[in-house]
PDB file of C-alpha atoms in Angstrom:
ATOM      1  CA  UNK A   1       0.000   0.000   0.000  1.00 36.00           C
ATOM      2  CA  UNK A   2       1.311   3.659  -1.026  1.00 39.00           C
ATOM      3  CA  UNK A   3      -0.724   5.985   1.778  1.00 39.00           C
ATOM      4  CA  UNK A   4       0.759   9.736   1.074  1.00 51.00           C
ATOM      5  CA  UNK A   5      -1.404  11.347   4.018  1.00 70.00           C
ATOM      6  CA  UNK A   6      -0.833  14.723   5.457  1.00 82.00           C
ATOM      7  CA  UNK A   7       0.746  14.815   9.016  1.00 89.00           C
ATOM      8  CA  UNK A   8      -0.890  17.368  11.607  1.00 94.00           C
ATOM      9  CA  UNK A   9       0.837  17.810  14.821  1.00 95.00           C
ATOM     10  CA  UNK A  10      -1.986  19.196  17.571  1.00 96.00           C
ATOM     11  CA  UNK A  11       0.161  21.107  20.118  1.00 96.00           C
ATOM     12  CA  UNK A  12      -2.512  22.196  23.571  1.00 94.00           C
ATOM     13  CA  UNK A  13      -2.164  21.118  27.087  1.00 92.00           C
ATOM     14  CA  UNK A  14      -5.744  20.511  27.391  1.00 91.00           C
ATOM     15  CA  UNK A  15      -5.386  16.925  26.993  1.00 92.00           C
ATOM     16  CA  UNK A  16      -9.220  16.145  26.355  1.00 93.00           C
ATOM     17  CA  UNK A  17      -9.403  19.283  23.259  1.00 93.00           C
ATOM     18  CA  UNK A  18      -6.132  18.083  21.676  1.00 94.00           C
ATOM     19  CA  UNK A  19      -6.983  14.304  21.621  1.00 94.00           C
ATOM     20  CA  UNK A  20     -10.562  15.528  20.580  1.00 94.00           C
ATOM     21  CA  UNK A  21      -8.807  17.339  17.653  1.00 94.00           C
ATOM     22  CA  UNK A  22      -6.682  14.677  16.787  1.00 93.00           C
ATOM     23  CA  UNK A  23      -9.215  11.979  17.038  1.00 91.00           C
ATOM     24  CA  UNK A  24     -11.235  14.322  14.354  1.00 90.00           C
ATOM     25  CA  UNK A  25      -8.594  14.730  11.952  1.00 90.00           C
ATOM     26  CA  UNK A  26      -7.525  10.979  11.665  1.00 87.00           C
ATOM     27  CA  UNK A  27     -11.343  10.541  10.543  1.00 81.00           C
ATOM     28  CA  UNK A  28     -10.246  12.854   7.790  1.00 80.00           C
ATOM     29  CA  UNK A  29      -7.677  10.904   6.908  1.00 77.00           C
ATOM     30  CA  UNK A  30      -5.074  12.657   8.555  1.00 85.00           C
ATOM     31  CA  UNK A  31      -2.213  11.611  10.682  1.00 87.00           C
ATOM     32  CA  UNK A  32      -1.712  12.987  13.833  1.00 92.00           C
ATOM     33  CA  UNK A  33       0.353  13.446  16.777  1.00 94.00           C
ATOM     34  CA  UNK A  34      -0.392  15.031  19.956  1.00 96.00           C
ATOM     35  CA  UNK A  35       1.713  17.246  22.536  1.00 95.00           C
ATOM     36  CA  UNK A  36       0.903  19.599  25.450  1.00 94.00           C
ATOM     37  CA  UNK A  37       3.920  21.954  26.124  1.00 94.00           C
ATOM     38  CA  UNK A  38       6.255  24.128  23.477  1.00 91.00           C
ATOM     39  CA  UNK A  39       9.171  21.827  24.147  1.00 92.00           C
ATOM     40  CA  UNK A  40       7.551  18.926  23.416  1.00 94.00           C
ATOM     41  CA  UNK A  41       6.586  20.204  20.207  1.00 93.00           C
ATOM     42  CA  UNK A  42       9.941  20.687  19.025  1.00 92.00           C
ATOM     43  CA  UNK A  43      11.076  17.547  20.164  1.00 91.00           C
ATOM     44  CA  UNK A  44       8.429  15.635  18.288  1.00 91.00           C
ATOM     45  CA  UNK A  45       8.608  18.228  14.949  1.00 91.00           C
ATOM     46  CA  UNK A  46      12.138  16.411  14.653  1.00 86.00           C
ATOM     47  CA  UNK A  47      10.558  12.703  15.008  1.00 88.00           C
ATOM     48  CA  UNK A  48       7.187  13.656  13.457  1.00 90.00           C
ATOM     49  CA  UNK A  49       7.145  16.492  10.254  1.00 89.00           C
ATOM     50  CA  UNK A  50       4.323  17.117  10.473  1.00 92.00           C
ATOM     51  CA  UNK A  51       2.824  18.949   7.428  1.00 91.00           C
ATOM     52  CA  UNK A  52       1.144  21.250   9.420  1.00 93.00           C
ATOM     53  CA  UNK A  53       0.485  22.116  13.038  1.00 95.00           C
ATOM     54  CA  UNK A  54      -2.793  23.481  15.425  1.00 95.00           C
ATOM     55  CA  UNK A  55      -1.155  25.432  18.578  1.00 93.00           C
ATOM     56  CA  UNK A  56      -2.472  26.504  20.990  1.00 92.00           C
ATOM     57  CA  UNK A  57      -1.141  30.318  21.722  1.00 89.00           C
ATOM     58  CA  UNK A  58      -0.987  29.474  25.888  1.00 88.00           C
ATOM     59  CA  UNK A  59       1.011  26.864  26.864  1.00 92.00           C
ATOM     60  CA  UNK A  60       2.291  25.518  30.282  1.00 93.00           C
ATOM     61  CA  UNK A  61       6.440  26.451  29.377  1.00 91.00           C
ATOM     62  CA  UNK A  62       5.444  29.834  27.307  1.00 88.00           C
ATOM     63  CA  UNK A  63       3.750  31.489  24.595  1.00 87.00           C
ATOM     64  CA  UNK A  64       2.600  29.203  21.582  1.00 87.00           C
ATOM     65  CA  UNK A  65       3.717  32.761  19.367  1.00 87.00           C
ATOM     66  CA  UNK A  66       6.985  32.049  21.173  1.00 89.00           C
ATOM     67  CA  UNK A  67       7.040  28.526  20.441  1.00 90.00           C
ATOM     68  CA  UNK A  68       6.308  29.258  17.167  1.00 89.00           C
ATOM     69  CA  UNK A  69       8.898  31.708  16.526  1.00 87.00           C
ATOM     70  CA  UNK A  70      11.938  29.514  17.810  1.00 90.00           C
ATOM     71  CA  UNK A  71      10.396  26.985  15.471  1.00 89.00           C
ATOM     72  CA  UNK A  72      10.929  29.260  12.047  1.00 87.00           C
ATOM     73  CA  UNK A  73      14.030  30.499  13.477  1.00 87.00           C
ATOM     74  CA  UNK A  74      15.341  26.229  13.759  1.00 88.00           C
ATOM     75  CA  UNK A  75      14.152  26.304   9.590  1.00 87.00           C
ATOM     76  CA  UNK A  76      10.383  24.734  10.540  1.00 87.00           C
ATOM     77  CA  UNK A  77       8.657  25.860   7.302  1.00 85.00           C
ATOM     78  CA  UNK A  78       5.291  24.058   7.543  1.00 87.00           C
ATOM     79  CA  UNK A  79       2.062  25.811   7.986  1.00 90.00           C
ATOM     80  CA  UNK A  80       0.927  27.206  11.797  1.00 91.00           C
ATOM     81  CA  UNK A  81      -2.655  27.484  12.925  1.00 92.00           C
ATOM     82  CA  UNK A  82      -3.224  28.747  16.047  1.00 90.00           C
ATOM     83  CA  UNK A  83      -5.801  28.322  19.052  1.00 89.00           C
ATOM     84  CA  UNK A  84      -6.360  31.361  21.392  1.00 83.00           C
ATOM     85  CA  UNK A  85      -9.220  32.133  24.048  1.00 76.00           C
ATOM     86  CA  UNK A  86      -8.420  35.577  23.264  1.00 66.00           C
ATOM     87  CA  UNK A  87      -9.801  37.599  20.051  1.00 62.00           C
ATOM     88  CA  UNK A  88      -8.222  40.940  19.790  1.00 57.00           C
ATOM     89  CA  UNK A  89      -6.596  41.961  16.679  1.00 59.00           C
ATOM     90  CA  UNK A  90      -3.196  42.389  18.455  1.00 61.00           C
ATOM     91  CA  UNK A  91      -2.984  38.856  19.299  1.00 59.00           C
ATOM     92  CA  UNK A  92      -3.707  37.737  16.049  1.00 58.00           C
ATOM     93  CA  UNK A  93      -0.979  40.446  14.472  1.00 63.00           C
ATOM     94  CA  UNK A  94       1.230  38.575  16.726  1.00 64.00           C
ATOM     95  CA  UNK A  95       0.660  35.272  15.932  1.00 57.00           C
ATOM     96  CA  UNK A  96       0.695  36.192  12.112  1.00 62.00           C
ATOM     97  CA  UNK A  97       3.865  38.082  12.459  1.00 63.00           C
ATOM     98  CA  UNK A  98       6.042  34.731  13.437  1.00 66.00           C
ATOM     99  CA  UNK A  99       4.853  33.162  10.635  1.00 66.00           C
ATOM    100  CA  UNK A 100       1.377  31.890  11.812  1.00 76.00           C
ATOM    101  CA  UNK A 101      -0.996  31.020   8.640  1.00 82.00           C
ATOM    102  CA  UNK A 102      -4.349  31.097  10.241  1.00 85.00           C
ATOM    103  CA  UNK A 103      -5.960  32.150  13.876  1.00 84.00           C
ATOM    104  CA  UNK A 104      -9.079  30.265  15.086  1.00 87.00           C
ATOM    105  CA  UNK A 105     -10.610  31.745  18.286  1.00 85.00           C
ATOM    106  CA  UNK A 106     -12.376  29.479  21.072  1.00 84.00           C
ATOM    107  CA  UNK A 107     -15.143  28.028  20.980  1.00 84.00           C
ATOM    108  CA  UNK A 108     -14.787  26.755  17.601  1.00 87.00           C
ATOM    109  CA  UNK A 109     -16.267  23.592  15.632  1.00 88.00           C
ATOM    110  CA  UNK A 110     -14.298  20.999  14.674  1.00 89.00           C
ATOM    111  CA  UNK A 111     -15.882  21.485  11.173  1.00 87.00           C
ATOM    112  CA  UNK A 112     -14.733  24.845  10.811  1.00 88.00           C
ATOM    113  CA  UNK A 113     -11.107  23.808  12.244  1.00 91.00           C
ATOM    114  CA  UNK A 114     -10.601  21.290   9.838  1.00 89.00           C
ATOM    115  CA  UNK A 115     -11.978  23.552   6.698  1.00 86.00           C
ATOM    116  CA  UNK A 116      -9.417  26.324   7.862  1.00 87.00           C
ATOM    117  CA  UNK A 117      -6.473  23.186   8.266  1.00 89.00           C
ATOM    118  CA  UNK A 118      -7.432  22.307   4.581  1.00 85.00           C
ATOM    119  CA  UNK A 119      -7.780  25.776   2.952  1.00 83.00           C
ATOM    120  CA  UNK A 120      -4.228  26.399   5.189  1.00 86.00           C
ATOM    121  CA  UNK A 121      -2.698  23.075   3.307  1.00 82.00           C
ATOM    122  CA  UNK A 122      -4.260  24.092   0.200  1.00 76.00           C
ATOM    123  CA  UNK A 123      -2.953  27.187   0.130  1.00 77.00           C
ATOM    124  CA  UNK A 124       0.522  26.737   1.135  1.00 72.00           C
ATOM    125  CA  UNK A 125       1.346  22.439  -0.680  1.00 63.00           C
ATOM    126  CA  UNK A 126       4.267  22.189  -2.986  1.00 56.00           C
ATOM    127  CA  UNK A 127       2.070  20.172  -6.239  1.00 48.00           C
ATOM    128  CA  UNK A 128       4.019  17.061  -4.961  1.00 48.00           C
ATOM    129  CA  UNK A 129       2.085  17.166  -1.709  1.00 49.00           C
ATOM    130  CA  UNK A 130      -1.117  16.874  -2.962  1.00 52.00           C
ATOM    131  CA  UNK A 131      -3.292  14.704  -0.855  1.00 64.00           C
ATOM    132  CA  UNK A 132      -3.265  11.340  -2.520  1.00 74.00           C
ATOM    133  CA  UNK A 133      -4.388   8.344  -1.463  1.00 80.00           C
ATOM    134  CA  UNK A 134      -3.329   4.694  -3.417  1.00 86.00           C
ATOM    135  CA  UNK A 135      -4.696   1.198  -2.678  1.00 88.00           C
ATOM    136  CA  UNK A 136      -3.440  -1.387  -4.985  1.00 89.00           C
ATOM    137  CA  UNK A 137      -4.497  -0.147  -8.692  1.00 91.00           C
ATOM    138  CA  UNK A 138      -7.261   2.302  -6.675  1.00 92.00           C
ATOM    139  CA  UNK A 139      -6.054   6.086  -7.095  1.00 91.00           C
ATOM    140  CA  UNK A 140      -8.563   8.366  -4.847  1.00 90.00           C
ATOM    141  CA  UNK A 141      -7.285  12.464  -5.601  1.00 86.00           C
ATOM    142  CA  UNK A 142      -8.498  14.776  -2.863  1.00 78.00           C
ATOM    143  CA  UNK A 143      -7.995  18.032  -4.857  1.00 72.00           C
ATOM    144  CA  UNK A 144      -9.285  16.628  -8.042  1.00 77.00           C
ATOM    145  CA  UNK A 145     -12.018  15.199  -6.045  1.00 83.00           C
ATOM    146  CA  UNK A 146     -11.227  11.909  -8.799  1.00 89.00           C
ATOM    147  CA  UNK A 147     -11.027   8.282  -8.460  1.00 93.00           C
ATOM    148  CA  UNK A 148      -9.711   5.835 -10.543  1.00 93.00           C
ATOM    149  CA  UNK A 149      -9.411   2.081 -10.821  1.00 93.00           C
ATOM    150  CA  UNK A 150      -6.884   0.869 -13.159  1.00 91.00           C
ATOM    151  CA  UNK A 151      -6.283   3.913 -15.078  1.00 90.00           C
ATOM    152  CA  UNK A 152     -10.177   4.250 -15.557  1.00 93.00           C
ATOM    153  CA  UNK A 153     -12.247   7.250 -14.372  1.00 93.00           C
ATOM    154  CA  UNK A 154     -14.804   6.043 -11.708  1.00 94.00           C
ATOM    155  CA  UNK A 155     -17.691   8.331 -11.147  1.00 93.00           C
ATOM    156  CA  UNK A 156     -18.889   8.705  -7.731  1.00 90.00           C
ATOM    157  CA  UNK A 157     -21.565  10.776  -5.687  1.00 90.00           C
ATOM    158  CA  UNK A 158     -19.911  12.972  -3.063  1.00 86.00           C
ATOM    159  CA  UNK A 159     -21.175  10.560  -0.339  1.00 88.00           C
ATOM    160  CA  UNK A 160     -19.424   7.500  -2.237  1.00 91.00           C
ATOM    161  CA  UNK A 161     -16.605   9.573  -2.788  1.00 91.00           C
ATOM    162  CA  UNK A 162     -16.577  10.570   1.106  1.00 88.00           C
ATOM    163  CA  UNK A 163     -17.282   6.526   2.181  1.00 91.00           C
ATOM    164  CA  UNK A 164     -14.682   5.452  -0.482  1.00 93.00           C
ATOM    165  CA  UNK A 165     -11.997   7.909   1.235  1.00 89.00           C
ATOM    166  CA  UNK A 166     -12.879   7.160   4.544  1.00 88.00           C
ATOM    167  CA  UNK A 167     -12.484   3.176   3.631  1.00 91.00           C
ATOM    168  CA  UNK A 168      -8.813   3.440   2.034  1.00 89.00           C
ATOM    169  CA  UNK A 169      -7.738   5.813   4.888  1.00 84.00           C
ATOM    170  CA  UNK A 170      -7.793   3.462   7.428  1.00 85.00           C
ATOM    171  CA  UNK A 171      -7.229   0.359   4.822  1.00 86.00           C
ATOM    172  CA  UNK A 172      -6.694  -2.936   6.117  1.00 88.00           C
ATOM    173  CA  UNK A 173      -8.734  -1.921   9.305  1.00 88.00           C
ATOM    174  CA  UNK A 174     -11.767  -3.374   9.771  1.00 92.00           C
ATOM    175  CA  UNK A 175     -14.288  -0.052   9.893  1.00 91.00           C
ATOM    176  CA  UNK A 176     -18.023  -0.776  12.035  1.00 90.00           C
ATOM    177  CA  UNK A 177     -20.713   0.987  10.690  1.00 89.00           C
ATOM    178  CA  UNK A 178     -21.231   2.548  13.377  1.00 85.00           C
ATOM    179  CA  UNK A 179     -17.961   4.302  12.842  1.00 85.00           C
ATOM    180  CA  UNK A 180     -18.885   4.654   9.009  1.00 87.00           C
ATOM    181  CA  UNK A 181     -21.596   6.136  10.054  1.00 84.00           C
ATOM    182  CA  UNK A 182     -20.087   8.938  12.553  1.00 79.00           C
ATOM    183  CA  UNK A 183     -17.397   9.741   9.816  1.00 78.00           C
ATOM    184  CA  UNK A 184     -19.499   9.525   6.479  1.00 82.00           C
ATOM    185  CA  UNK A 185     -22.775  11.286   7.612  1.00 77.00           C
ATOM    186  CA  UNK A 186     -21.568  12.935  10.334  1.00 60.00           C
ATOM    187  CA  UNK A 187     -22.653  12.918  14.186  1.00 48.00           C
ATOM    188  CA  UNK A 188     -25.681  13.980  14.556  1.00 49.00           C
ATOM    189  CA  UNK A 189     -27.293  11.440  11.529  1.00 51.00           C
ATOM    190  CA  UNK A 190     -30.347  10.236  13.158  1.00 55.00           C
ATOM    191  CA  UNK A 191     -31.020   8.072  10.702  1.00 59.00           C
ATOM    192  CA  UNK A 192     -30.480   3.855  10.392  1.00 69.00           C
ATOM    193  CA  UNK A 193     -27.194   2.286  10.000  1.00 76.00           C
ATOM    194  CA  UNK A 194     -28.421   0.111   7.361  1.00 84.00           C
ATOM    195  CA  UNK A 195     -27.481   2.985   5.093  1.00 88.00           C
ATOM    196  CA  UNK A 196     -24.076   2.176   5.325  1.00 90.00           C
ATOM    197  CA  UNK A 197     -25.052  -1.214   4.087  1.00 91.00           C
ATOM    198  CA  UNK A 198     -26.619   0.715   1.298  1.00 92.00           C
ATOM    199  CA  UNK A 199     -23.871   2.849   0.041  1.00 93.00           C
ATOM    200  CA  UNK A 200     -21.307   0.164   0.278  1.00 94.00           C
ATOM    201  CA  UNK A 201     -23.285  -2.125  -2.396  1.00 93.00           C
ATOM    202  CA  UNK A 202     -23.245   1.503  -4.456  1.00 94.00           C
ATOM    203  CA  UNK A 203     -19.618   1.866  -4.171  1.00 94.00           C
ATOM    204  CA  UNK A 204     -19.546  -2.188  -4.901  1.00 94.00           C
ATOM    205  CA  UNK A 205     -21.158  -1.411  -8.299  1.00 94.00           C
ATOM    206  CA  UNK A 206     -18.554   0.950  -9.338  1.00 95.00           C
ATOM    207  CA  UNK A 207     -15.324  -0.035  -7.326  1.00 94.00           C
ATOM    208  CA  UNK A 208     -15.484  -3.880  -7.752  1.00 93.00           C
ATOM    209  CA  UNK A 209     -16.130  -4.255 -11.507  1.00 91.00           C
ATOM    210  CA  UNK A 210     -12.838  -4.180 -11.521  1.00 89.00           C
ATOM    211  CA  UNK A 211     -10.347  -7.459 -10.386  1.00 88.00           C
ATOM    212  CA  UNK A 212      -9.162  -7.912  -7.927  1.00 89.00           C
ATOM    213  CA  UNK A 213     -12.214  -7.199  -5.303  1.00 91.00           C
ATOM    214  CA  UNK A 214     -11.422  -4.151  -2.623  1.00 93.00           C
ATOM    215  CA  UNK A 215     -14.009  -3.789  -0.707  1.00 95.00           C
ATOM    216  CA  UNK A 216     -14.456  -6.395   1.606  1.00 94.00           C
ATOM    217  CA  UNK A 217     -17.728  -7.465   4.492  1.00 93.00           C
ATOM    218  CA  UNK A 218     -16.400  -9.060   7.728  1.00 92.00           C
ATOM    219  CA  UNK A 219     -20.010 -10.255   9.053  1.00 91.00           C
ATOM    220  CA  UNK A 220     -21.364  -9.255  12.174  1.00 87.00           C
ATOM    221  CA  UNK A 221     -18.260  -6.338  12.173  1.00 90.00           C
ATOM    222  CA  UNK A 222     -18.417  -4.106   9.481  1.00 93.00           C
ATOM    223  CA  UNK A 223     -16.391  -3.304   6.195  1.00 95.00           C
ATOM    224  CA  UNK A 224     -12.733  -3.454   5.242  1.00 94.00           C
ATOM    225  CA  UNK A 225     -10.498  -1.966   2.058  1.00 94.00           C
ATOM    226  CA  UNK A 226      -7.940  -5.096   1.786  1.00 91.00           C
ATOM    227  CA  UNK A 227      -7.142  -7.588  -1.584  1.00 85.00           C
ATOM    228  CA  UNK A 228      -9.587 -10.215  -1.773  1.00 67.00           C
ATOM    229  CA  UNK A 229      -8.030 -13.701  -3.780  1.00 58.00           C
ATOM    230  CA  UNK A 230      -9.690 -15.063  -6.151  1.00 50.00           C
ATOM    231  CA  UNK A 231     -11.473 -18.327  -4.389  1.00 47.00           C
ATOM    232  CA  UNK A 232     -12.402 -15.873  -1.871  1.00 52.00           C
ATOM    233  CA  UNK A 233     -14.329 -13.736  -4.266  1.00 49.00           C
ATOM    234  CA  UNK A 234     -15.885 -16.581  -5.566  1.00 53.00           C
ATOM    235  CA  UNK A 235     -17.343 -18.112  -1.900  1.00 54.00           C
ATOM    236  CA  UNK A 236     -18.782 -14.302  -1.523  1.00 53.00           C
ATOM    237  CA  UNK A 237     -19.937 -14.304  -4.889  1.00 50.00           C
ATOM    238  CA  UNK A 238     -21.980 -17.066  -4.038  1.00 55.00           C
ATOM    239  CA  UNK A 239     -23.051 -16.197  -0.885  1.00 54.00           C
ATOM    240  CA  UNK A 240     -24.133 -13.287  -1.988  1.00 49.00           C
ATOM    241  CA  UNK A 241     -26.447 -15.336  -5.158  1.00 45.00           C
ATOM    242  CA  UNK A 242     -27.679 -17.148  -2.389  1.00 49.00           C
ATOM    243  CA  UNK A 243     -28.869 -14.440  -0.418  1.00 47.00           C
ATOM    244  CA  UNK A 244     -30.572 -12.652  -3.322  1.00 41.00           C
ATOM    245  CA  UNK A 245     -32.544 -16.115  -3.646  1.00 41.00           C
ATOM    246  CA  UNK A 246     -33.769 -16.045  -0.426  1.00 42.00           C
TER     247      UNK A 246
END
């Protein structure tokens, strides 16, 4: 597998907000790291690179600006967003001045966090780091919003394009519907899970016309992205005849 995903390194020393951040950008598709002091930031910048990270502006050993500033000065180049309480324009002159992209006062959504983290990465990729995700001979192009399966265009309907991301981020991992469900149509969804059932025989249709078969049921768990042989396919093939019959 070939995963090129973006790397976001949440920097806040409440523990519960940053994990809560973090937790919401891996069911992006992001990868993320976590860390609640300035120092530890650095230290993990080294181990990490992240493409891009959310600071807070007060932490425990100094100023997030600070932190920031002693980053750009060590040659950090990625993108900065930064968390404040506070919402007056000098603040946000500071944070700017050090070389802060963005400035998102709390309370915020996570929604509108992770739309200013993707307008911030949009804004400021090299072409090379477009986000790209490959699965075997599945291509899935965030900015193009394009998928393709063996060379061929596949046309999908933003929520099959949204499942079909979600799937291949987390590929090889068996996904519940119940987190399909969070991730694809959101939180507050008060609809049945058997949707997801519905929009994975969709994405079926138009994913596994192709060979070898992607998309994958693990019964009473959920759905996987993983190679399936070809006796496999066939035992599902028939299963799935013999359901129909029923």
């Amino acid at each position: 597998m070939n995963l090129t995903t973006l790397r976001v390194l949440v920097v806040d020393d409440e523990s519960y907000l940053a994990d809560l951040i973090a937790t919401a950008l891996r069911y992006e598709g992001y990868d993320t790291a976590v860390a609640g002091t300035g120092s530890a930031a650095a230290e993990l910048v080294e181990a990490f690179r992240p493409h891009l990270i959310v600071m807070d502006v007060m932490l425990p050993d100094g100023s997030g600006i600070d932190a920031c500033r002693r980053l750009r000065q060590a040659g950090f180049e990625a993108p900065v967003v930064f968390l404040t309480a506070r919402d007056s324009t000098e603040d946000k002159i500071a944070g700017l001045t050090v070389g802060g992209d963005d400035y998102v006062t709390k309370p915020f959504s996570l929604e509108e966090l992770i739309a200013r983290i993707r307008a911030v990465l949009r804004r400021t990729a090299h072409p090379e780091e477009r986000t790209r995700l490959t699965f075997a001979d599945l291509e899935i192009d965030d900015e193009a919003h394009e998928v393709r399966r063996q060379g061929v265009r596949v046309d999908l309907t933003p929520t099959e394009f949204k499942l079909l991301r979600y799937l291949a981020a987390h590929a090889g991992r068996v996904l519940t519907k119940r987190q399909i469900l969070d991730h694809v149509w959101e939180y507050d969804f008060g609809g049945s899970d058997a949707v997801v059932q519905t929009y994975v025989s969709y994405l079926r249709r138009k994913i596994d016309v192709f060979e070898p078969t992607l998309i994958q049921t693990v019964p009473r768990v959920g759905y996987v992205l993983r190679l399936q042989d070809a006796d496999a396919r066939r035992r599902e093939t028939g299963r799935q005849d013999r359901g129909a019959g029923r």
